[in-house]
Short mmCIF file of C-alpha atoms in Angstrom, two decimals:
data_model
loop_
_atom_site.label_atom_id
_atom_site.label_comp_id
_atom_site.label_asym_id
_atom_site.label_seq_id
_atom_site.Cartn_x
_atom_site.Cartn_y
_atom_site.Cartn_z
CA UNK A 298 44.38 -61.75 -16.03
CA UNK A 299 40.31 -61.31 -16.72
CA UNK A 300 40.71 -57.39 -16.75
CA UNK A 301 43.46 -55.10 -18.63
CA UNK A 302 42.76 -51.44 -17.39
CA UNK A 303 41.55 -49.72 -14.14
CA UNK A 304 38.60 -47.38 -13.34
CA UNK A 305 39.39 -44.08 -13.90
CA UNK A 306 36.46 -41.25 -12.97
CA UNK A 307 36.41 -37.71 -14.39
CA UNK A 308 33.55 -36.27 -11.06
CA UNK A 309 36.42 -35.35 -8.69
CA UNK A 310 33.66 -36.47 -6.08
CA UNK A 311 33.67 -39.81 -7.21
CA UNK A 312 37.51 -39.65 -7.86
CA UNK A 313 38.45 -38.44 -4.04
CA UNK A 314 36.38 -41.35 -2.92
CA UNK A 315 37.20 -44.07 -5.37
CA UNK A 316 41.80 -43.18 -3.90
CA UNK A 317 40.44 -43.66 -0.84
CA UNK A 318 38.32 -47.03 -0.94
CA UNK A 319 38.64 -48.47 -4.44
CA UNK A 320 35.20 -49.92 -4.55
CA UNK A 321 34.57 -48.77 -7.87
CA UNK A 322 37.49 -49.52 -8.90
CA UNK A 323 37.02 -53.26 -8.30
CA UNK A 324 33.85 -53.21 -9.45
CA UNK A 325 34.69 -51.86 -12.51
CA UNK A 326 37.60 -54.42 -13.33
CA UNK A 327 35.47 -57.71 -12.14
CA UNK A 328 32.20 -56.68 -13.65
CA UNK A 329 32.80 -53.48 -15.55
CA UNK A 330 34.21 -52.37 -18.97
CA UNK A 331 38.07 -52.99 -16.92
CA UNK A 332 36.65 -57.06 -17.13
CA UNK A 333 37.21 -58.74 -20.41
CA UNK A 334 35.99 -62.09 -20.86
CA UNK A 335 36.34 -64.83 -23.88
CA UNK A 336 34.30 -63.42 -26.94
CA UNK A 337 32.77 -66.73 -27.69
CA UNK A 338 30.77 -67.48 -24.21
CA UNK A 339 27.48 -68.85 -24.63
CA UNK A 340 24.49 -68.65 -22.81
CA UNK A 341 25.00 -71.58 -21.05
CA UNK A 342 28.11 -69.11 -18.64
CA UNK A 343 24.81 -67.33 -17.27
CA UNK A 344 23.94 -69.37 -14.92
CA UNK A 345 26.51 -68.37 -12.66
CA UNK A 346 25.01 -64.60 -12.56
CA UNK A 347 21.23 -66.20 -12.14
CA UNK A 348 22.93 -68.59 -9.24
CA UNK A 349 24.23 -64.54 -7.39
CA UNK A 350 20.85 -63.27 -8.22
CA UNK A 351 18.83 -65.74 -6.53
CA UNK A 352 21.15 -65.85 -3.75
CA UNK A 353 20.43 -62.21 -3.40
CA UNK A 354 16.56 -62.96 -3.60
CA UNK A 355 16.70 -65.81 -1.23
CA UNK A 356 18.52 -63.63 1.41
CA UNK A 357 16.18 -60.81 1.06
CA UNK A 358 12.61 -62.72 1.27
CA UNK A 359 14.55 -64.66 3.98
CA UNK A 360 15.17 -61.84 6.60
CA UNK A 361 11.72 -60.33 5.33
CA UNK A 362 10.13 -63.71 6.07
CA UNK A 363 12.10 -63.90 9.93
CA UNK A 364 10.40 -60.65 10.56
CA UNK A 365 7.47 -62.69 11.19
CA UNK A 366 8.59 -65.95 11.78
CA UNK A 367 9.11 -67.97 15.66
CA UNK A 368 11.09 -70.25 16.15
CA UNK A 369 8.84 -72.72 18.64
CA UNK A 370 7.28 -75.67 18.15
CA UNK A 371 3.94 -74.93 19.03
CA UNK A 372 4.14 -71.82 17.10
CA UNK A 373 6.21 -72.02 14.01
CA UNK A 374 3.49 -73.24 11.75
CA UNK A 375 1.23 -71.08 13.13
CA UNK A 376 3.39 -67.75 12.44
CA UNK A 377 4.10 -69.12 8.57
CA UNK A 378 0.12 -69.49 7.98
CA UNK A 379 0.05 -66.46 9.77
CA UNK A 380 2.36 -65.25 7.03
CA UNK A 381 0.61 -66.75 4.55
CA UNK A 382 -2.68 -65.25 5.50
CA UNK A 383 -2.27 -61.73 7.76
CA UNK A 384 1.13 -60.33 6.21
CA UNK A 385 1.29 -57.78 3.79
CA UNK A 386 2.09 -59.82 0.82
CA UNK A 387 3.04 -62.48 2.92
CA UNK A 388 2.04 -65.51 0.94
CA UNK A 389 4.08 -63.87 -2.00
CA UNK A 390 7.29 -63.22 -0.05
CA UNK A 391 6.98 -66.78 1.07
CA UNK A 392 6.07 -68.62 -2.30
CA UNK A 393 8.90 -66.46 -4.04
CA UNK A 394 11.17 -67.78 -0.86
CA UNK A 395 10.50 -71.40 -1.15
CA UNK A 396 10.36 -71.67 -5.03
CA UNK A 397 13.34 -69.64 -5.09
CA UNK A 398 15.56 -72.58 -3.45
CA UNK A 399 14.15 -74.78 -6.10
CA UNK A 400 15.21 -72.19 -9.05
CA UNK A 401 18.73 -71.30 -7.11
CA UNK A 402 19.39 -75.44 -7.68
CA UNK A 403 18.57 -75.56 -10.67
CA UNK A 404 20.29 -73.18 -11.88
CA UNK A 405 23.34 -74.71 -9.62
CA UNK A 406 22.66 -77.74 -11.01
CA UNK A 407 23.18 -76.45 -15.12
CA UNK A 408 26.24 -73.99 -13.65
CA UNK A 409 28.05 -77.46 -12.43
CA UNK A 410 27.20 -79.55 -15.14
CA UNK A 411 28.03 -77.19 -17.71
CA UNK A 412 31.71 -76.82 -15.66
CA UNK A 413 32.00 -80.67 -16.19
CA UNK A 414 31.13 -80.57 -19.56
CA UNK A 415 33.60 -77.65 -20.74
CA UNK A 416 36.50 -79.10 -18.44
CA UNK A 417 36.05 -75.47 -16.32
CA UNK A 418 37.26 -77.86 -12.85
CA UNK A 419 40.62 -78.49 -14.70
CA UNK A 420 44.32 -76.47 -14.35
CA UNK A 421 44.58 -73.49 -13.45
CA UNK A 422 40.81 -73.08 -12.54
CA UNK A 423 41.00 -76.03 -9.57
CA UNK A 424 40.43 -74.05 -6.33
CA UNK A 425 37.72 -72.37 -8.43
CA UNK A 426 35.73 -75.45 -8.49
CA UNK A 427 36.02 -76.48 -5.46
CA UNK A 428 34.87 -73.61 -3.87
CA UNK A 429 32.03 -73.80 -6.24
CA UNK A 430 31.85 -77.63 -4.27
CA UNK A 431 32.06 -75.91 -0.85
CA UNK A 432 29.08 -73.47 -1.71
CA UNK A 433 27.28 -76.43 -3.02
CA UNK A 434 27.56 -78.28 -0.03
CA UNK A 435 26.52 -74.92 1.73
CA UNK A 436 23.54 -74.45 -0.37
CA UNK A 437 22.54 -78.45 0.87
CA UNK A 438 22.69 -77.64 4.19
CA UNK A 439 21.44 -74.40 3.98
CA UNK A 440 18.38 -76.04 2.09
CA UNK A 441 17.76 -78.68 4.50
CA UNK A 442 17.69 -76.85 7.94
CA UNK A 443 15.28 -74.55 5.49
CA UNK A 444 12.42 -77.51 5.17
CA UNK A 445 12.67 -77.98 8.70
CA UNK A 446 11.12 -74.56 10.02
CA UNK A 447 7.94 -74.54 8.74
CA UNK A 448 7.26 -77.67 10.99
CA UNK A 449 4.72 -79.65 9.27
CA UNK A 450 4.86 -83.13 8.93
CA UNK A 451 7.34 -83.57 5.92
CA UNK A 452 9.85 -81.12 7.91
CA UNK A 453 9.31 -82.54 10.92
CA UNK A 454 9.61 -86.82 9.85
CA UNK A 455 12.48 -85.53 6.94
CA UNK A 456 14.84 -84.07 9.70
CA UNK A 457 14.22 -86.77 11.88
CA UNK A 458 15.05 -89.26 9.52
CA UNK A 459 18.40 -87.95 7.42
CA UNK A 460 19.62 -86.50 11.28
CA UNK A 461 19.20 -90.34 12.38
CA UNK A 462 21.65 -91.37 9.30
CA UNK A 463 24.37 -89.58 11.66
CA UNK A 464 23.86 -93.03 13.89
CA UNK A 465 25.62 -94.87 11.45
CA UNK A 466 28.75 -93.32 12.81
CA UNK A 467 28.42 -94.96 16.24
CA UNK A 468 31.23 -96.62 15.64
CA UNK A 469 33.30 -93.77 16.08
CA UNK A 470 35.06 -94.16 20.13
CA UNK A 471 33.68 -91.58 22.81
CA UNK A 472 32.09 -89.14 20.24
CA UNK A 473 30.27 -92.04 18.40
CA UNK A 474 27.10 -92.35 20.35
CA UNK A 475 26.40 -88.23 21.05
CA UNK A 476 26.43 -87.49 17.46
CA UNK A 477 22.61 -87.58 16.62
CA UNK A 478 22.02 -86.05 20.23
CA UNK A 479 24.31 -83.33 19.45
CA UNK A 480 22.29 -82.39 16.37
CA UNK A 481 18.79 -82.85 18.06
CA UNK A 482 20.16 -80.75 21.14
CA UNK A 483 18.55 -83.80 23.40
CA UNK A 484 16.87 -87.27 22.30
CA UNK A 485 14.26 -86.42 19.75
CA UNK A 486 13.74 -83.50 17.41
CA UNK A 487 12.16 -81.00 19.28
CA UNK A 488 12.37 -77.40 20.25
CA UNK A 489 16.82 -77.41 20.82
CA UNK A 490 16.49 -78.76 16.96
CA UNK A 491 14.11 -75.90 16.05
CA UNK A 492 15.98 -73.41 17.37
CA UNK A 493 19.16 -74.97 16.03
CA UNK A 494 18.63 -75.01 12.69
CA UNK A 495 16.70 -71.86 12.68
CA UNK A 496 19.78 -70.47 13.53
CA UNK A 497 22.01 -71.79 11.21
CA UNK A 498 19.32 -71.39 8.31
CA UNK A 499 19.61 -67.67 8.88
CA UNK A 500 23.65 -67.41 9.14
CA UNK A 501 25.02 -70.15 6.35
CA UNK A 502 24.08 -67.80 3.48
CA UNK A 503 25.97 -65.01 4.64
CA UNK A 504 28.79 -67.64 4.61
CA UNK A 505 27.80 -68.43 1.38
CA UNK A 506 27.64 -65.13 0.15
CA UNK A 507 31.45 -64.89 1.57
CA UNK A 508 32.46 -68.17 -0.38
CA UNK A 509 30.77 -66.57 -3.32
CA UNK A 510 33.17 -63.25 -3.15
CA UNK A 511 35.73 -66.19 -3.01
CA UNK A 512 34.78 -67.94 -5.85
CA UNK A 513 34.32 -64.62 -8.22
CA UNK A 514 38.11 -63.72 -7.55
CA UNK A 515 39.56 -67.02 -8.35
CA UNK A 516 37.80 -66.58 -11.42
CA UNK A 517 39.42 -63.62 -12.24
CA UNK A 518 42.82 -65.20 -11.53
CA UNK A 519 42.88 -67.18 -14.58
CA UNK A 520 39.75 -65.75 -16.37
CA UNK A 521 36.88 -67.45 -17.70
CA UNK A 522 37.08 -70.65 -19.42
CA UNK A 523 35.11 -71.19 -22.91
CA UNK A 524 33.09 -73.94 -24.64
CA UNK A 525 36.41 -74.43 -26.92
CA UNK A 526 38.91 -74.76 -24.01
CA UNK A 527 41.67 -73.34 -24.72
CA UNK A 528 43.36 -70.38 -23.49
CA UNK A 529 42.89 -66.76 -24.44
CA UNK A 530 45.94 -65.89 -26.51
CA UNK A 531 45.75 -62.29 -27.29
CA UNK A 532 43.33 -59.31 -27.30
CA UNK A 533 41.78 -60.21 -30.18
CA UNK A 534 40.10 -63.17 -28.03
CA UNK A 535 38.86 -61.06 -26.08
CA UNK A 536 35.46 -58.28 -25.65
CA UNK A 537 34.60 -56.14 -22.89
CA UNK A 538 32.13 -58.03 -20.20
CA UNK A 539 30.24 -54.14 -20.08
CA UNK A 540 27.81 -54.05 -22.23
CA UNK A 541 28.39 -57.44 -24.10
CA UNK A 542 28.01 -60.05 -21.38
CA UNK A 543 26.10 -57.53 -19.04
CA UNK A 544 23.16 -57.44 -21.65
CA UNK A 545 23.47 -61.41 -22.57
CA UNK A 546 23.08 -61.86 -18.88
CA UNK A 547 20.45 -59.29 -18.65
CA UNK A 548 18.47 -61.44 -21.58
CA UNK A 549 19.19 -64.85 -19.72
CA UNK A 550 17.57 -63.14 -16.42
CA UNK A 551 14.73 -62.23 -18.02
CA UNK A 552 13.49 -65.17 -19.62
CA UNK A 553 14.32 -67.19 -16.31
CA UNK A 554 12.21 -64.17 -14.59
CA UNK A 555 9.27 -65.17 -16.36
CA UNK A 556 10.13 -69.12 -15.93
CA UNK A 557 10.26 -68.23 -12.12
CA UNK A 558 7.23 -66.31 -11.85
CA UNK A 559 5.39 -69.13 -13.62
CA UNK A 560 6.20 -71.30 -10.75
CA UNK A 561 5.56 -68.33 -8.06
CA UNK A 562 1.80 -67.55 -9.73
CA UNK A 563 0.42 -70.48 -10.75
CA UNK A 564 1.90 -73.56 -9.19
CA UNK A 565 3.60 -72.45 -6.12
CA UNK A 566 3.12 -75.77 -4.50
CA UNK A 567 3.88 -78.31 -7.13
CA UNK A 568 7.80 -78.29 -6.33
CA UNK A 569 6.74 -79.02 -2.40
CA UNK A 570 4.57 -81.81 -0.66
CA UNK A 571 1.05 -81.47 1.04
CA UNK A 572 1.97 -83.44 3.68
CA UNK A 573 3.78 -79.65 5.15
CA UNK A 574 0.61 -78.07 5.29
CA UNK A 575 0.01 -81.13 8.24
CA UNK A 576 1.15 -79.70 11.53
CA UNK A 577 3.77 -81.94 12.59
CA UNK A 578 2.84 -84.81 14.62
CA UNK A 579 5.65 -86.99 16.67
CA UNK A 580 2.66 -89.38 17.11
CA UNK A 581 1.84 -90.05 13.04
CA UNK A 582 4.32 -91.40 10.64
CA UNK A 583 3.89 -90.42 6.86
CA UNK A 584 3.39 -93.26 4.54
CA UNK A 585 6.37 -92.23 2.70
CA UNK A 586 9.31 -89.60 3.79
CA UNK A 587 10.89 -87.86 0.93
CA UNK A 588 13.66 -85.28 1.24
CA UNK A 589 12.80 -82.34 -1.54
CA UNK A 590 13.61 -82.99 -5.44
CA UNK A 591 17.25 -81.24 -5.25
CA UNK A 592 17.97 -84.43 -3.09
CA UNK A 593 15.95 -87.17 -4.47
CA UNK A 594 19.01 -88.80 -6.27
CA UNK A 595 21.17 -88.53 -2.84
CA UNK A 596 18.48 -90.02 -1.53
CA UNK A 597 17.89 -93.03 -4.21
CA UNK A 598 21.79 -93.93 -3.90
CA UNK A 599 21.70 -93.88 0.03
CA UNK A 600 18.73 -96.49 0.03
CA UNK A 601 20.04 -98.48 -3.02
CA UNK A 602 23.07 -99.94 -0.36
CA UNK A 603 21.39 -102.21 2.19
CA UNK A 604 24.24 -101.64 4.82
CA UNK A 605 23.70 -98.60 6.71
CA UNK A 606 26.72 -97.01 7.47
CA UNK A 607 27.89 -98.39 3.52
CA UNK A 608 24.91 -96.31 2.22
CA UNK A 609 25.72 -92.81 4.39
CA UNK A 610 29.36 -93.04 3.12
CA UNK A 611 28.29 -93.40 -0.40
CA UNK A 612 25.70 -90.92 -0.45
CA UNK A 613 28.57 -88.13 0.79
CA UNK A 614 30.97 -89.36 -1.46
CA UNK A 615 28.70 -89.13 -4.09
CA UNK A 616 29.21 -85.71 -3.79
CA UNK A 617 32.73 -85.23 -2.33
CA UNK A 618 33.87 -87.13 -4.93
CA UNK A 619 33.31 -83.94 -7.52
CA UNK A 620 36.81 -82.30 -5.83
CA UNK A 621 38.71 -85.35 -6.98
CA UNK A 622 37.77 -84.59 -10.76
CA UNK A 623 40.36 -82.69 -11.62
CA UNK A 624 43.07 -85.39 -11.41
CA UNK A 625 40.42 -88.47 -12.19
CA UNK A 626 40.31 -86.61 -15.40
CA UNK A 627 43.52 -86.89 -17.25
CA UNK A 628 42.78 -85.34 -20.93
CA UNK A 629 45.24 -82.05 -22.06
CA UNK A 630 41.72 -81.37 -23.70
CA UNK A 631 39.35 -79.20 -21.63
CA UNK A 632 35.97 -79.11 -23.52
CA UNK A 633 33.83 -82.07 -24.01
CA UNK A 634 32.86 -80.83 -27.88
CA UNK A 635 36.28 -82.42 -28.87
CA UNK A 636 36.03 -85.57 -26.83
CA UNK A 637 32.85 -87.77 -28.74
CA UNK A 638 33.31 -90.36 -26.32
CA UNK A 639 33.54 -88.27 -22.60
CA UNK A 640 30.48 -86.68 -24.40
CA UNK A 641 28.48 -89.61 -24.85
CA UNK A 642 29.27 -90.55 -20.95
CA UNK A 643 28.41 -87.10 -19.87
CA UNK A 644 24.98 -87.14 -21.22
CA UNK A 645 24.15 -90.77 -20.15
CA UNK A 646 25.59 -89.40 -16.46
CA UNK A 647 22.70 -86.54 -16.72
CA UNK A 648 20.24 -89.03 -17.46
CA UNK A 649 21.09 -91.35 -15.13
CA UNK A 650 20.96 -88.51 -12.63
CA UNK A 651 17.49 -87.55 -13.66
CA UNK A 652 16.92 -90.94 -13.20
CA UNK A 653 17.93 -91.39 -10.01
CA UNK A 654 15.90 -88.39 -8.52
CA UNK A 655 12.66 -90.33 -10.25
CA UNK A 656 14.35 -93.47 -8.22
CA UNK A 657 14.59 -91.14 -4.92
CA UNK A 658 10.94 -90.53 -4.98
CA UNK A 659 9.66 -93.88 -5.41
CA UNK A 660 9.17 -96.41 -2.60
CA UNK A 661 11.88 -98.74 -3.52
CA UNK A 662 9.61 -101.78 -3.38
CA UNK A 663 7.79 -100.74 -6.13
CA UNK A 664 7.40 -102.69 -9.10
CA UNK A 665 8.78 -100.04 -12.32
CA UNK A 666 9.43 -103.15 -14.85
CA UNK A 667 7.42 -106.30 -15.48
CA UNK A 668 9.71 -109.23 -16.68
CA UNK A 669 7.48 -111.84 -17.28
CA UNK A 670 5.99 -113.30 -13.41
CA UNK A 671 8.30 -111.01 -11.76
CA UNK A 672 9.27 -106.98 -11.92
CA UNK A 673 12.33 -105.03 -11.52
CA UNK A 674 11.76 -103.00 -8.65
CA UNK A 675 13.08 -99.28 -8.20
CA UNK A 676 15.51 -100.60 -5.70
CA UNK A 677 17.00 -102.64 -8.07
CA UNK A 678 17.19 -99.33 -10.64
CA UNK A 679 18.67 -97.50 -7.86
CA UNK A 680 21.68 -99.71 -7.52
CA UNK A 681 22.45 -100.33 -10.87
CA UNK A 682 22.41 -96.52 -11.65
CA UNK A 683 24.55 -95.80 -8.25
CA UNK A 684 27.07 -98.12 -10.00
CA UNK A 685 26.79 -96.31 -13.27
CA UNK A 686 27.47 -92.81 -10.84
CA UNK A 687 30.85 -93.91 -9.77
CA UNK A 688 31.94 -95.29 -12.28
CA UNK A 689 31.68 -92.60 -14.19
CA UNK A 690 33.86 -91.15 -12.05
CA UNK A 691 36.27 -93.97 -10.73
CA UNK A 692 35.96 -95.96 -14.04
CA UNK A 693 35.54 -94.62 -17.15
CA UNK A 694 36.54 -91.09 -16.60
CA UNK A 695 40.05 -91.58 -15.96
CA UNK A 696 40.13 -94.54 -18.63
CA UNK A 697 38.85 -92.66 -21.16
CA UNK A 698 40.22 -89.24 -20.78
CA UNK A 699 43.97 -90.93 -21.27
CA UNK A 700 43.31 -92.95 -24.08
CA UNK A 701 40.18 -91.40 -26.09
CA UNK A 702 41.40 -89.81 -30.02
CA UNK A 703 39.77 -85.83 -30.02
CA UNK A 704 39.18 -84.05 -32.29
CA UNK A 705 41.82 -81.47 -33.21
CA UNK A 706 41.59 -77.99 -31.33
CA UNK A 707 41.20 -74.56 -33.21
CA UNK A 708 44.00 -72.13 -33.24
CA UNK A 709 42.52 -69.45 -31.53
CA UNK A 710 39.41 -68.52 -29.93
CA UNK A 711 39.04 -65.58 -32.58
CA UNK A 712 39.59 -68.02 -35.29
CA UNK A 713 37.38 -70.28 -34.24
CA UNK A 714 34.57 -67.38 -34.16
CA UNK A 715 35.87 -65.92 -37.47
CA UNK A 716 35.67 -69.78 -39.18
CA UNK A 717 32.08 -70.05 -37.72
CA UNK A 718 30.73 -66.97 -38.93
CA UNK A 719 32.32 -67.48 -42.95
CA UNK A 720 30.46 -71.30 -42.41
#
């Protein structure tokens, strides 16, 4: 178990109510000095408390931000210049709001990668990660129906156009067709869409916030993994999560306080596109749709397929393939640092993510590589680095993980500490 002892309070006020609704009590034993935690975490494990934070932060400025927002068509962007403008420290609210899902996915992003990297998806952690899946997949959706409220141009052309990809499905017998017209709430995106996703926007991260209390206490099933691995074998692997990890966190919040504000103060925009601050016009067509960055390599391996329906399924199982990693990945070693070779893979699969969300933003006619009379076009990119994506996954992954030499493991995780500090 992640804790050894329970909360016991000397105030006999805070006793009488702790027997009668152990709040404290769990508190104390998931995030208190009753939690103990590996002692060799490093400060790449704090990204899970700065992904809670900023879901805290997005919720507040949210409901803050609906005070003042409606939900109409010929009034939405209206009320959020009217936030930006009239409101009380409107245009901060907002800015914090819409940076803040940039900064909660990035710091998604580096929680998920560093679980692949450390082997934190594999037995007994597996229902951990993929309810870490499920509130990514939350977060997406969440994020989308998001872009669509301010209802400029960008919000307005992006839901129309990943909302049409739904058409691909109208294969499907009686239910086929109705899809996309479900999702609109009639034939176009208009006002039933508005309200619709408003709607949704506003509950999905209280369901998040549910999955989250989910995903905390299968964590403290097994207990944290650890950038060696291997399982805690004793006390001695262990220190108290209050004040250790509670003031490494506290230092890791900080810094990506000041990395947030930077973004909030001085280029609040850069992360967005003008082409929102256009009212949104049925009648005018952006030169080029883009979904935001935190879906630009979705986006790059859903164009690089020329077959419609071929490119939808591959751009969800792009992601739904992530709950299949625990048994594509056959290695009795957890942590990449004794694997060279999964290493190597994993950071030419983080580059040739990066590179796909360059691909996403690019028209894929456009000329990236000059060979000669010709070019390699970013289309071309696109589909050699979706076949690189899976197979990582399908390929090389599984290959790999059951025949690759490691490196041995230490005995302990105190050893291992001990060994590091004499070196």
């Amino acid at each position: 178990m992640a804790y050894k002892e329970d909360y016991n309070p000397t105030n006999p006020g805070v006793k009488w109510f702790n027997d009668r609704l152990p709040i404290l009590n769990t508190v104390y034993r998931y995030v208190g000095g009753g939690c103990y935690e590996p002692r060799n975490l490093n400060y790449w494990w704090n990204f899970g408390s700065l992904a809670g934070f900023m879901l805290v932060v997005q919720i507040i400025t949210g409901i803050v931000l609906v005070m003042h927002y409606t939900p109409h068509v010929d009034l939405a962007f209206r009320s959020v210049e009217h936030i930006m403008r009239d409101v009380n420290y409107g245009w901060l609210i907002r800015y914090i709001h819409a940076n803040g899902a940039s900064m909660f996915f990035i710091v998604v992003y580096i929680h998920i990668l560093r679980g692949m990297y450390y082997g934190s998806y594999k037995s007994p952690r597996e229902v951990l990660w993929f309810l870490g899946i499920i509130i990514y997949l939350l977060m997406m959706a969440t994020g989308f129906m998001g872009y669509v409220l301010p209802w400029g141009q960008m919000s307005f052309w992006g839901a129309t156009v990943i909302t049409n990809l739904f058409s691909a499905f109208d294969f499907i017998p009686v239910i086929g067709d109705d899809i996309v017209n479900f999702l609109w709430g009639g034939f176009s995106v208009d006002q039933p869409t508005l309200n619709r996703f408003f709607s949704l926007h506003y509950l999905l991260p209280f369901v998040i916030a549910g999955v989250v209390i989910l995903h905390i206490w299968a964590l403290h099933i097994p207990g944290s993994n650890n950038p060696l691995g291997i399982e805690v074998q004793g006390p001695q692997d262990r220190i108290p999560f209050y004040p250790y990890y509670v003031v490494k966190d506290g230092v890791g919040m900080g810094l990506f306080i000041i990395f947030f504000a930077a973004f909030v103060f001085y280029m609040p925009n850069i992360l967005g596109h003008p082409d929102n601050y256009i009212k949104a016009d049925p009648m005018v067509t952006p030169a080029h749709i883009v979904p935001e960055w935190y879906y630009l390599p979705f986006y790059a391996i859903l164009r690089a397929i020329p077959d419609k329906l071929l490119g939808v399924v591959a751009m969800f199982a792009s992601i739904l393939i992530l709950f299949a990693l625990p048994w594509l990945d056959g290695s009795k070693v957890r942590s990449a640092t004794f694997r060279p070779v999964t290493k190597f893979l994993f950071w030419l699969f983080v580059v040739n993510g990066l590179f796909l969300g360059y691909l996403g933003a690019k028209n894929p006619d456009d000329v990236l590589l000059h060979v000669g009379d010709s070019g390699v076009t970013a289309l071309i990119f696109a589909q050699v680095s979706t076949a690189y994506y899976f197979a990582y996954f399908l390929v090389l992954i599984p290959f790999v993980s059951r025949t690759e030499t490691t490196k041995p493991l230490p005995t302990s995780i105190a050893q291992a500490v001990l060994d590091k500090k004499k070196g």
